[in-house]
Coordinates of N, CA and C in Angstrom, one line a residue:
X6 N 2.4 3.2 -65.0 CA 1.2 4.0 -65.1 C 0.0 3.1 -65.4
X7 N -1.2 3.5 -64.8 CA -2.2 2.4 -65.0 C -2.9 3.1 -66.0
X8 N -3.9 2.2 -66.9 CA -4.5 2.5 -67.9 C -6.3 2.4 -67.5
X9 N -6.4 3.6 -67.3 CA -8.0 4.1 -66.9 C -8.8 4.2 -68.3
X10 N -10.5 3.2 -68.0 CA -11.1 3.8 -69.2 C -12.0 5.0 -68.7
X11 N -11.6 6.3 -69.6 CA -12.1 7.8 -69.2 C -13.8 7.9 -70.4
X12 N -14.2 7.1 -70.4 CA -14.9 7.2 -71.3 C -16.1 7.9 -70.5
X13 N -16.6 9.2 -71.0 CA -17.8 9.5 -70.2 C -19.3 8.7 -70.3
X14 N -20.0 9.1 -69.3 CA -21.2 8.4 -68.6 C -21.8 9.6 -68.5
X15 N -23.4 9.6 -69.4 CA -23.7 10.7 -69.5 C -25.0 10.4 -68.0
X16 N -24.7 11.3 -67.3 CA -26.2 11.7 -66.2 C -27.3 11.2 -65.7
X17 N -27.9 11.9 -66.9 CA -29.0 11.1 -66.8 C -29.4 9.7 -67.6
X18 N -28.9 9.3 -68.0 CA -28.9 7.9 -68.7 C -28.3 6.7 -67.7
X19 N -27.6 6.8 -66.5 CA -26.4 6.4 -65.9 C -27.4 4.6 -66.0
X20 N -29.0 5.1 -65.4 CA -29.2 3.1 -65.1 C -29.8 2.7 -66.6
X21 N -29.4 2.6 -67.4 CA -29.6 2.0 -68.6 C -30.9 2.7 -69.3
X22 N -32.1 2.4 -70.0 CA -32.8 2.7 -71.2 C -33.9 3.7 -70.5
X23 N -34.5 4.5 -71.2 CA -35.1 5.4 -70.6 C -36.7 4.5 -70.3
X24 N -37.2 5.3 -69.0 CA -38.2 5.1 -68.3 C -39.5 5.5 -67.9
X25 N -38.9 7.1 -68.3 CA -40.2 7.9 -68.3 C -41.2 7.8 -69.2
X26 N -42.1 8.0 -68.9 CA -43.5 8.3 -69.6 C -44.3 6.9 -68.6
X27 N -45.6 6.3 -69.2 CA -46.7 6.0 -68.1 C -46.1 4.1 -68.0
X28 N -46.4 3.8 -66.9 CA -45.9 2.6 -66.8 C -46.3 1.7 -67.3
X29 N -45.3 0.4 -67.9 CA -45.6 -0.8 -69.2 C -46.8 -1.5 -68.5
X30 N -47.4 -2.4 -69.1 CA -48.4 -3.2 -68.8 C -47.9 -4.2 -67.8
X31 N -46.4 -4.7 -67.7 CA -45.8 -5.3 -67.1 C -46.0 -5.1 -65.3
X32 N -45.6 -3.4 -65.2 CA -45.5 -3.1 -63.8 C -47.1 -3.4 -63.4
X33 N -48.3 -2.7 -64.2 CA -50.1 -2.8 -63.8 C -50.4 -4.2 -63.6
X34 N -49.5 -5.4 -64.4 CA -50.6 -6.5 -64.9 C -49.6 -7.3 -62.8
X35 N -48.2 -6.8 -62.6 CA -48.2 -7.1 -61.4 C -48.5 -6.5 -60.1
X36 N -49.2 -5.3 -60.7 CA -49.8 -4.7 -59.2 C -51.1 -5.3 -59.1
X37 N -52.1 -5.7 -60.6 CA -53.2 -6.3 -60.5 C -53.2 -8.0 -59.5
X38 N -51.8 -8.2 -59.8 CA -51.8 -9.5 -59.4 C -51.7 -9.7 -57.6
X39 N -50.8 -8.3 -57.2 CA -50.6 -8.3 -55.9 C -51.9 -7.9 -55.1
X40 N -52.9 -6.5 -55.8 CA -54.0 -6.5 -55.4 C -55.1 -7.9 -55.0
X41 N -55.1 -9.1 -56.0 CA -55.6 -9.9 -56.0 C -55.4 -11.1 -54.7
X42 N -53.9 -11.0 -54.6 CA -53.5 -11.9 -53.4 C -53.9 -11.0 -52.2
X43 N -53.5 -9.8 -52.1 CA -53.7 -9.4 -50.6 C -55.7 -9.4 -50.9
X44 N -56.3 -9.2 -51.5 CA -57.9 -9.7 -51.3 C -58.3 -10.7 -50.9
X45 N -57.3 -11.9 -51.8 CA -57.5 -13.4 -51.4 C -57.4 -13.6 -50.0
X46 N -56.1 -13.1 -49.4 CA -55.3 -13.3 -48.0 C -56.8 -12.6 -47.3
X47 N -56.9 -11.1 -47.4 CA -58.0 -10.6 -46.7 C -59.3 -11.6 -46.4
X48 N -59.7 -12.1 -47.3 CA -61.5 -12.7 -47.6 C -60.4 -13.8 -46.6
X49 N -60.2 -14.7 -46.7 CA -59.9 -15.6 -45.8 C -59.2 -15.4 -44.4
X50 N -58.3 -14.4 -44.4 CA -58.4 -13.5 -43.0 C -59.9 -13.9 -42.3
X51 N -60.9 -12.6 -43.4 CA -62.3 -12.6 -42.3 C -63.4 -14.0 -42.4
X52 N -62.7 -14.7 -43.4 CA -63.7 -15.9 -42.7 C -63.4 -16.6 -41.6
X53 N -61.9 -16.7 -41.6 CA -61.3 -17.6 -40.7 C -61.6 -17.1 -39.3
X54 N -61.6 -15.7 -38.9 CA -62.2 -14.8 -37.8 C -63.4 -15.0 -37.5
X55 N -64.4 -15.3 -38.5 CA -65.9 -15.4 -38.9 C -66.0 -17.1 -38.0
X56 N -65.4 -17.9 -38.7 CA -65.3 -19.5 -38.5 C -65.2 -19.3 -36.5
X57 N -63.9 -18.6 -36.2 CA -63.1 -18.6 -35.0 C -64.8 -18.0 -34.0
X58 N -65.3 -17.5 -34.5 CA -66.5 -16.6 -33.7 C -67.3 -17.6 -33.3
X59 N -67.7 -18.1 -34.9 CA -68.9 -18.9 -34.3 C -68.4 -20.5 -33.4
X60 N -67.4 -20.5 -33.8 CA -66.4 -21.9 -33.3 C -66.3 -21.2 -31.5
X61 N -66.5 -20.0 -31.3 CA -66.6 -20.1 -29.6 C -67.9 -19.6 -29.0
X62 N -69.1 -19.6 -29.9 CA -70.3 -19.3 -29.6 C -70.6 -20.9 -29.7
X63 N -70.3 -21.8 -30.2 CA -70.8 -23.0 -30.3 C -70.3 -23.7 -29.2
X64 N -68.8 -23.6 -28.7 CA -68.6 -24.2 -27.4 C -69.0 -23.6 -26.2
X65 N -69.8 -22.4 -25.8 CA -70.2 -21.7 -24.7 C -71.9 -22.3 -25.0
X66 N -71.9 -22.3 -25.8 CA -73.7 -22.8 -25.8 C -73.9 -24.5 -25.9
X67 N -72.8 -25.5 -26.1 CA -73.1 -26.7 -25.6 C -72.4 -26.4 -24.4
X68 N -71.4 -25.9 -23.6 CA -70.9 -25.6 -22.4 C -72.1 -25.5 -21.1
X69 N -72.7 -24.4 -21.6 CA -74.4 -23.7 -21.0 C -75.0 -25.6 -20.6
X70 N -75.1 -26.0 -21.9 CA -76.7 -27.4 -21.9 C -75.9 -28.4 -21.4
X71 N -74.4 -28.0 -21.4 CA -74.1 -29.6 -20.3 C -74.2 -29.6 -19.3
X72 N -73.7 -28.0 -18.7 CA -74.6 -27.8 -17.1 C -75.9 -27.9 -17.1
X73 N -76.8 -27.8 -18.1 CA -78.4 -27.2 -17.6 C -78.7 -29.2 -17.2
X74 N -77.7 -30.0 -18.6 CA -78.0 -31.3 -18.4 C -77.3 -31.7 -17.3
X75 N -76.4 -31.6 -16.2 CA -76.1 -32.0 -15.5 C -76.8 -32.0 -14.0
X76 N -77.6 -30.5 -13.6 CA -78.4 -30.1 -13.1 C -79.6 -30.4 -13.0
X77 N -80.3 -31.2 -14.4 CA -81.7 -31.5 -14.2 C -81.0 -33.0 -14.1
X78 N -80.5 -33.6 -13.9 CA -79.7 -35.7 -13.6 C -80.1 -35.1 -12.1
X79 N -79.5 -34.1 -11.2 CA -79.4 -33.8 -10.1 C -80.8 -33.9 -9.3
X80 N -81.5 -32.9 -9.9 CA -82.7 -32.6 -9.9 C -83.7 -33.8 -9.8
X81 N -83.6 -34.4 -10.9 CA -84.5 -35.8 -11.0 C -84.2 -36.7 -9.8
X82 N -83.1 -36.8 -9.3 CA -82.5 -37.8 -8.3 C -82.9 -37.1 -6.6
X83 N -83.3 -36.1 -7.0 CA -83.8 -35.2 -5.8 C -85.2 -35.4 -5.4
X84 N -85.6 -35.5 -6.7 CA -87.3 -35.4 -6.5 C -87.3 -36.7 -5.8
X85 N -86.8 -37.9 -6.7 CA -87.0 -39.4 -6.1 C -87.3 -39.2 -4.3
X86 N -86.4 -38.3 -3.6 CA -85.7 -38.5 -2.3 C -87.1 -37.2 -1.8
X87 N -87.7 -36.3 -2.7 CA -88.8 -35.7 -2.1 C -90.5 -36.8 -1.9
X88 N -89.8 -37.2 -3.0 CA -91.5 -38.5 -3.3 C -91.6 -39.2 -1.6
X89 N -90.4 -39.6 -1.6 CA -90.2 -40.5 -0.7 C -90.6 -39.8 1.1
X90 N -89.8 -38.4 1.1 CA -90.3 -37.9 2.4 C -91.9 -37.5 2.4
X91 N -92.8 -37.2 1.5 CA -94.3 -37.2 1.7 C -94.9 -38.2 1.7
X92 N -94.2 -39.9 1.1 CA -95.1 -40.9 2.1 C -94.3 -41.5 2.9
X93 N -93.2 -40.9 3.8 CA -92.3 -41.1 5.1 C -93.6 -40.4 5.8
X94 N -94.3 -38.6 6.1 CA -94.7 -38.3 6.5 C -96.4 -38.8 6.5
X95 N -96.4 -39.5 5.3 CA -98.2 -40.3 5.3 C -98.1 -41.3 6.2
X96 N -97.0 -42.0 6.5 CA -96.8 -42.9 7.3 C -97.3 -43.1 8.8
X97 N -97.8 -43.8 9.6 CA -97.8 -44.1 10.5 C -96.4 -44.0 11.6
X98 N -97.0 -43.4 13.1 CA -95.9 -43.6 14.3 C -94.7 -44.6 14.1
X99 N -95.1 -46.0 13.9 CA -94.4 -46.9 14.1 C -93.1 -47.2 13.0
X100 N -94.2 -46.9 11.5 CA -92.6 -46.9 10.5 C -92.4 -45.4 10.1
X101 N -92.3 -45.1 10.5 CA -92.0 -43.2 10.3 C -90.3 -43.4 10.3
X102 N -89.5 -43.6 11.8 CA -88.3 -44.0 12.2 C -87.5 -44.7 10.5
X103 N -88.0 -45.7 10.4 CA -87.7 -46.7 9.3 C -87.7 -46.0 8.2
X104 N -89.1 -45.4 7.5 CA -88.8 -44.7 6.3 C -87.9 -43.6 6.3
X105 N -87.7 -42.7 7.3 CA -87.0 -41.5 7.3 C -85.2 -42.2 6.8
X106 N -85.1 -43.0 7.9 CA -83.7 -43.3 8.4 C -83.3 -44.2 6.2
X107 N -84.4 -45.1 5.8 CA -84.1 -45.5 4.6 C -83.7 -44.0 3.1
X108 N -85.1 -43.0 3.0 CA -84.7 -42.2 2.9 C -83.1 -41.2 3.0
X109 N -83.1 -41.4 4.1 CA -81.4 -40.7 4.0 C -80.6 -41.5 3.5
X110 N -80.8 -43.3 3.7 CA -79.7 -43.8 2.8 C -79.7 -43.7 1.8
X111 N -80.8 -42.9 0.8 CA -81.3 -42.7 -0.3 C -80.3 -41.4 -1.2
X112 N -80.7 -40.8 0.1 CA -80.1 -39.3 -0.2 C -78.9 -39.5 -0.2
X113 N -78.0 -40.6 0.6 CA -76.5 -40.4 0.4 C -75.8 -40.7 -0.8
X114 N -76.9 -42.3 -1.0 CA -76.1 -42.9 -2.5 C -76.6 -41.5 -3.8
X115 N -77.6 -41.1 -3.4 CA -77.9 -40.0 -4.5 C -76.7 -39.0 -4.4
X116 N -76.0 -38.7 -3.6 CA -75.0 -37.4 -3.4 C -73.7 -38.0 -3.8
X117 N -73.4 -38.9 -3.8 CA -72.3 -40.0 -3.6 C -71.8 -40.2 -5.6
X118 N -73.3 -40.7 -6.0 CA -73.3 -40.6 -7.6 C -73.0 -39.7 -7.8
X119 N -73.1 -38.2 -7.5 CA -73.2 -36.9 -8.0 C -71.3 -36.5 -7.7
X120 N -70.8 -37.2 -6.7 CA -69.6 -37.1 -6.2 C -69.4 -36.4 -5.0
X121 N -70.3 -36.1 -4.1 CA -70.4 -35.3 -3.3 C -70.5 -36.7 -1.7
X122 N -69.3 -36.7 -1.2 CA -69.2 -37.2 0.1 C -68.7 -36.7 1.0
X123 N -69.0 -37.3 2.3 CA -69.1 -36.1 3.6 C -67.5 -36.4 4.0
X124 N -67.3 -35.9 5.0 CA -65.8 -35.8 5.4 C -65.9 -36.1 6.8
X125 N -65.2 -37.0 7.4 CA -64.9 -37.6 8.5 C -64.4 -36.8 8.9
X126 N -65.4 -36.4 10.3 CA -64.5 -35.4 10.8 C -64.0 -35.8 12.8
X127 N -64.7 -36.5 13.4 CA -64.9 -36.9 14.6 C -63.5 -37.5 15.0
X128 N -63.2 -37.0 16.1 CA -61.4 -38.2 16.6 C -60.8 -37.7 15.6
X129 N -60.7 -36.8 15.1 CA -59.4 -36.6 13.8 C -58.6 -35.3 14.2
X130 N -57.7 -34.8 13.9 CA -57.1 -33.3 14.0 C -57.7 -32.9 13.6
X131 N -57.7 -31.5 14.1 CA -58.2 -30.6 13.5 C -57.5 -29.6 12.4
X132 N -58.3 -29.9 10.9 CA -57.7 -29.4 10.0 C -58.4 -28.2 9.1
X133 N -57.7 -26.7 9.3 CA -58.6 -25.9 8.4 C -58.6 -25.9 7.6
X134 N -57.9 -27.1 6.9 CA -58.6 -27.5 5.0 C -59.9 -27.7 5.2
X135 N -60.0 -28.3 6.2 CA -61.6 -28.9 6.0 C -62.6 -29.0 6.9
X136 N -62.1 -28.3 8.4 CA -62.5 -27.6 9.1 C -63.2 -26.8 9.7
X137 N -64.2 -26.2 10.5 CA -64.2 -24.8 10.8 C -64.5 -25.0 12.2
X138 N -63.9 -24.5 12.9 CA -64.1 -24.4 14.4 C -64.8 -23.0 14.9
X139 N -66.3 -23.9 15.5 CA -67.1 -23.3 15.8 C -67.2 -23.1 17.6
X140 N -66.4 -24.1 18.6 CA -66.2 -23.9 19.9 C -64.7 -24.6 19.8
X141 N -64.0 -24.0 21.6 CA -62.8 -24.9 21.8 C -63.0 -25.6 22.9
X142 N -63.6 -26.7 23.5 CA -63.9 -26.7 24.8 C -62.9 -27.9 25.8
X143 N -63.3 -27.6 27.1 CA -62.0 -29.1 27.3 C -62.5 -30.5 27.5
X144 N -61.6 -31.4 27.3 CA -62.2 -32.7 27.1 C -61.3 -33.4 27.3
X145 N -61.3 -34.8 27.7 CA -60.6 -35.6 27.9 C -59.4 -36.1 26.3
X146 N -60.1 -35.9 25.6 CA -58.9 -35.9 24.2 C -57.6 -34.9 24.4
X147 N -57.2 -35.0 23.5 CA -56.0 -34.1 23.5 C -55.9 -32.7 22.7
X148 N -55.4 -32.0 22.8 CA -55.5 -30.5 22.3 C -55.9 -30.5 21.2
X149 N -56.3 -30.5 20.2 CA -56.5 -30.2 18.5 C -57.3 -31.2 18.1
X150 N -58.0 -32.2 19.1 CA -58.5 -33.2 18.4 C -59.8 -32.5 18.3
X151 N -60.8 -33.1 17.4 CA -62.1 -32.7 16.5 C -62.9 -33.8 17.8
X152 N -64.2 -33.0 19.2 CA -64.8 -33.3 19.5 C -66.2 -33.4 19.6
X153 N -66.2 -33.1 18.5 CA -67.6 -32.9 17.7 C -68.2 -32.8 16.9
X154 N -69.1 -32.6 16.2 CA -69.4 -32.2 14.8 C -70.7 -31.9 14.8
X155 N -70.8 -30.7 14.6 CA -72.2 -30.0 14.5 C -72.7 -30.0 13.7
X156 N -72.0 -29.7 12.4 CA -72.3 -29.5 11.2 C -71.5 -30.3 10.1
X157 N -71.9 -31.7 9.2 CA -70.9 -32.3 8.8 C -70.9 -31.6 7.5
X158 N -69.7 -31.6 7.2 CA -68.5 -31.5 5.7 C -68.8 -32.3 4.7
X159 N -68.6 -31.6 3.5 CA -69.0 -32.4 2.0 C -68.3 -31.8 1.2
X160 N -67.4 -32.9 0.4 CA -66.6 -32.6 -0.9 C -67.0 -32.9 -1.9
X161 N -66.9 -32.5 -3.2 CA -67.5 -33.1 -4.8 C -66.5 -32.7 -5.0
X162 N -66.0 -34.6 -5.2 CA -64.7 -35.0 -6.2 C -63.8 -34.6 -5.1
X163 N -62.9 -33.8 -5.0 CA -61.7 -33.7 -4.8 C -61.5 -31.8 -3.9
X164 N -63.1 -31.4 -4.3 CA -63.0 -29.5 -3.7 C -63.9 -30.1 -2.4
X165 N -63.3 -29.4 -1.2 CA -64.3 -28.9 -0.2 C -65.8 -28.0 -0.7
X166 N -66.5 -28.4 -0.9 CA -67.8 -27.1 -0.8 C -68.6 -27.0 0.5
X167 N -68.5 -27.5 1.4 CA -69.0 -27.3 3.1 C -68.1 -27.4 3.9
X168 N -67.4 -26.9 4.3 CA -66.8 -26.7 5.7 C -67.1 -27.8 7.2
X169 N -66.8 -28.5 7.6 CA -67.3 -29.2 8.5 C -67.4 -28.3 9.7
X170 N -68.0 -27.7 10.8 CA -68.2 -27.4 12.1 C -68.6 -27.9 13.1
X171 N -67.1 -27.7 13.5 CA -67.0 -28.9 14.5 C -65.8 -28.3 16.1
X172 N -66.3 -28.9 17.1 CA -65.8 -28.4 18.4 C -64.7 -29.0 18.7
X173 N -63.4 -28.4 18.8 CA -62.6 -28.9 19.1 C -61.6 -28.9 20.7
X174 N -60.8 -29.6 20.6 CA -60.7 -30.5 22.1 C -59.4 -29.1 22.7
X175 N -59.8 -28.5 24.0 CA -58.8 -28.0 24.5 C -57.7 -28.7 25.2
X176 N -57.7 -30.1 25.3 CA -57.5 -30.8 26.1 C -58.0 -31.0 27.8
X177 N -57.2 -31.5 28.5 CA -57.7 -31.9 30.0 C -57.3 -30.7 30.6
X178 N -57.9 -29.4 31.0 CA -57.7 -28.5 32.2 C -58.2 -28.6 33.4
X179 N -57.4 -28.2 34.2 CA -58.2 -28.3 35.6 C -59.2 -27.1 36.2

């Protein structure tokens, strides 16, 4: 026979010392403390949001002035190449040819710095990366070859931004 302790356990007493009435200074002094941290947490929540705000208003507005600065470099290197075409056209018949033709080599190295170079397109396949075929006519080249160029092609850096237009070869028909 086993030996049970039957000792009663009165009800309401069961979790130890009584509890009712208004709560110790103990439970207030750590709700005061929990209130405190989630404020702390909060206030630095919204600064950090505050910080994050102006931290991407500050990179869209030097963003803006490095284009506006990149555009007036452009600009200025433009004018140079306008100065130059109104005393190409003060010029006389004979160096007219001469200033014009120096002029353009003006304008290339200026596009060239900027990263913008034209695209060989003459004797080459024809490629619609870089391409646009504006006639197909026949010609003594061979089918697909680039017999023309009407219109030349310009890349900055590494993107097409002009399309070359240019006549390509049907080959020899009779």
């Amino acid at each position: 026979m086993e030996d049970h302790d039957t000792t009663p356990v009165p009800a309401d007493n069961a979790a130890g010392p009584e509890t009712s009435g208004p709560p110790s200074s103990l439970a207030s002094d750590e709700l005061a403390e929990q209130k405190k941290k989630y404020e702390d947490l909060n206030d630095r929540y919204l600064r950090l949001a505050a910080d994050f705000d102006n931290y991407r208003k500050r990179v869209t507005r030097d963003h803006e002035a490095q284009i506006r600065l990149a555009n007036e470099r452009f600009a200025v290197d433009i004018l140079e190449i306008a100065d130059n075409l109104d005393r190409a056209l003060m010029a006389d018949e004979d160096h007219l040819r001469t200033g014009v033709d120096q002029i353009r080599q003006l304008l290339a190295g200026v596009l060239a710095r900027h990263g913008v170079t034209p695209i060989d397109a003459l004797k080459t396949s024809f490629n619609p990366g870089v391409h646009e075929a504006i006639a197909h006519i026949p010609s003594d080249e061979k089918e697909g070859v680039v017999v023309d160029v009407v219109s030349p092609g310009y890349r900055m850096h590494d993107k097409v931004i002009r399309y070359a237009k240019v006549a390509v070869s049907k080959g020899n028909q009779p």
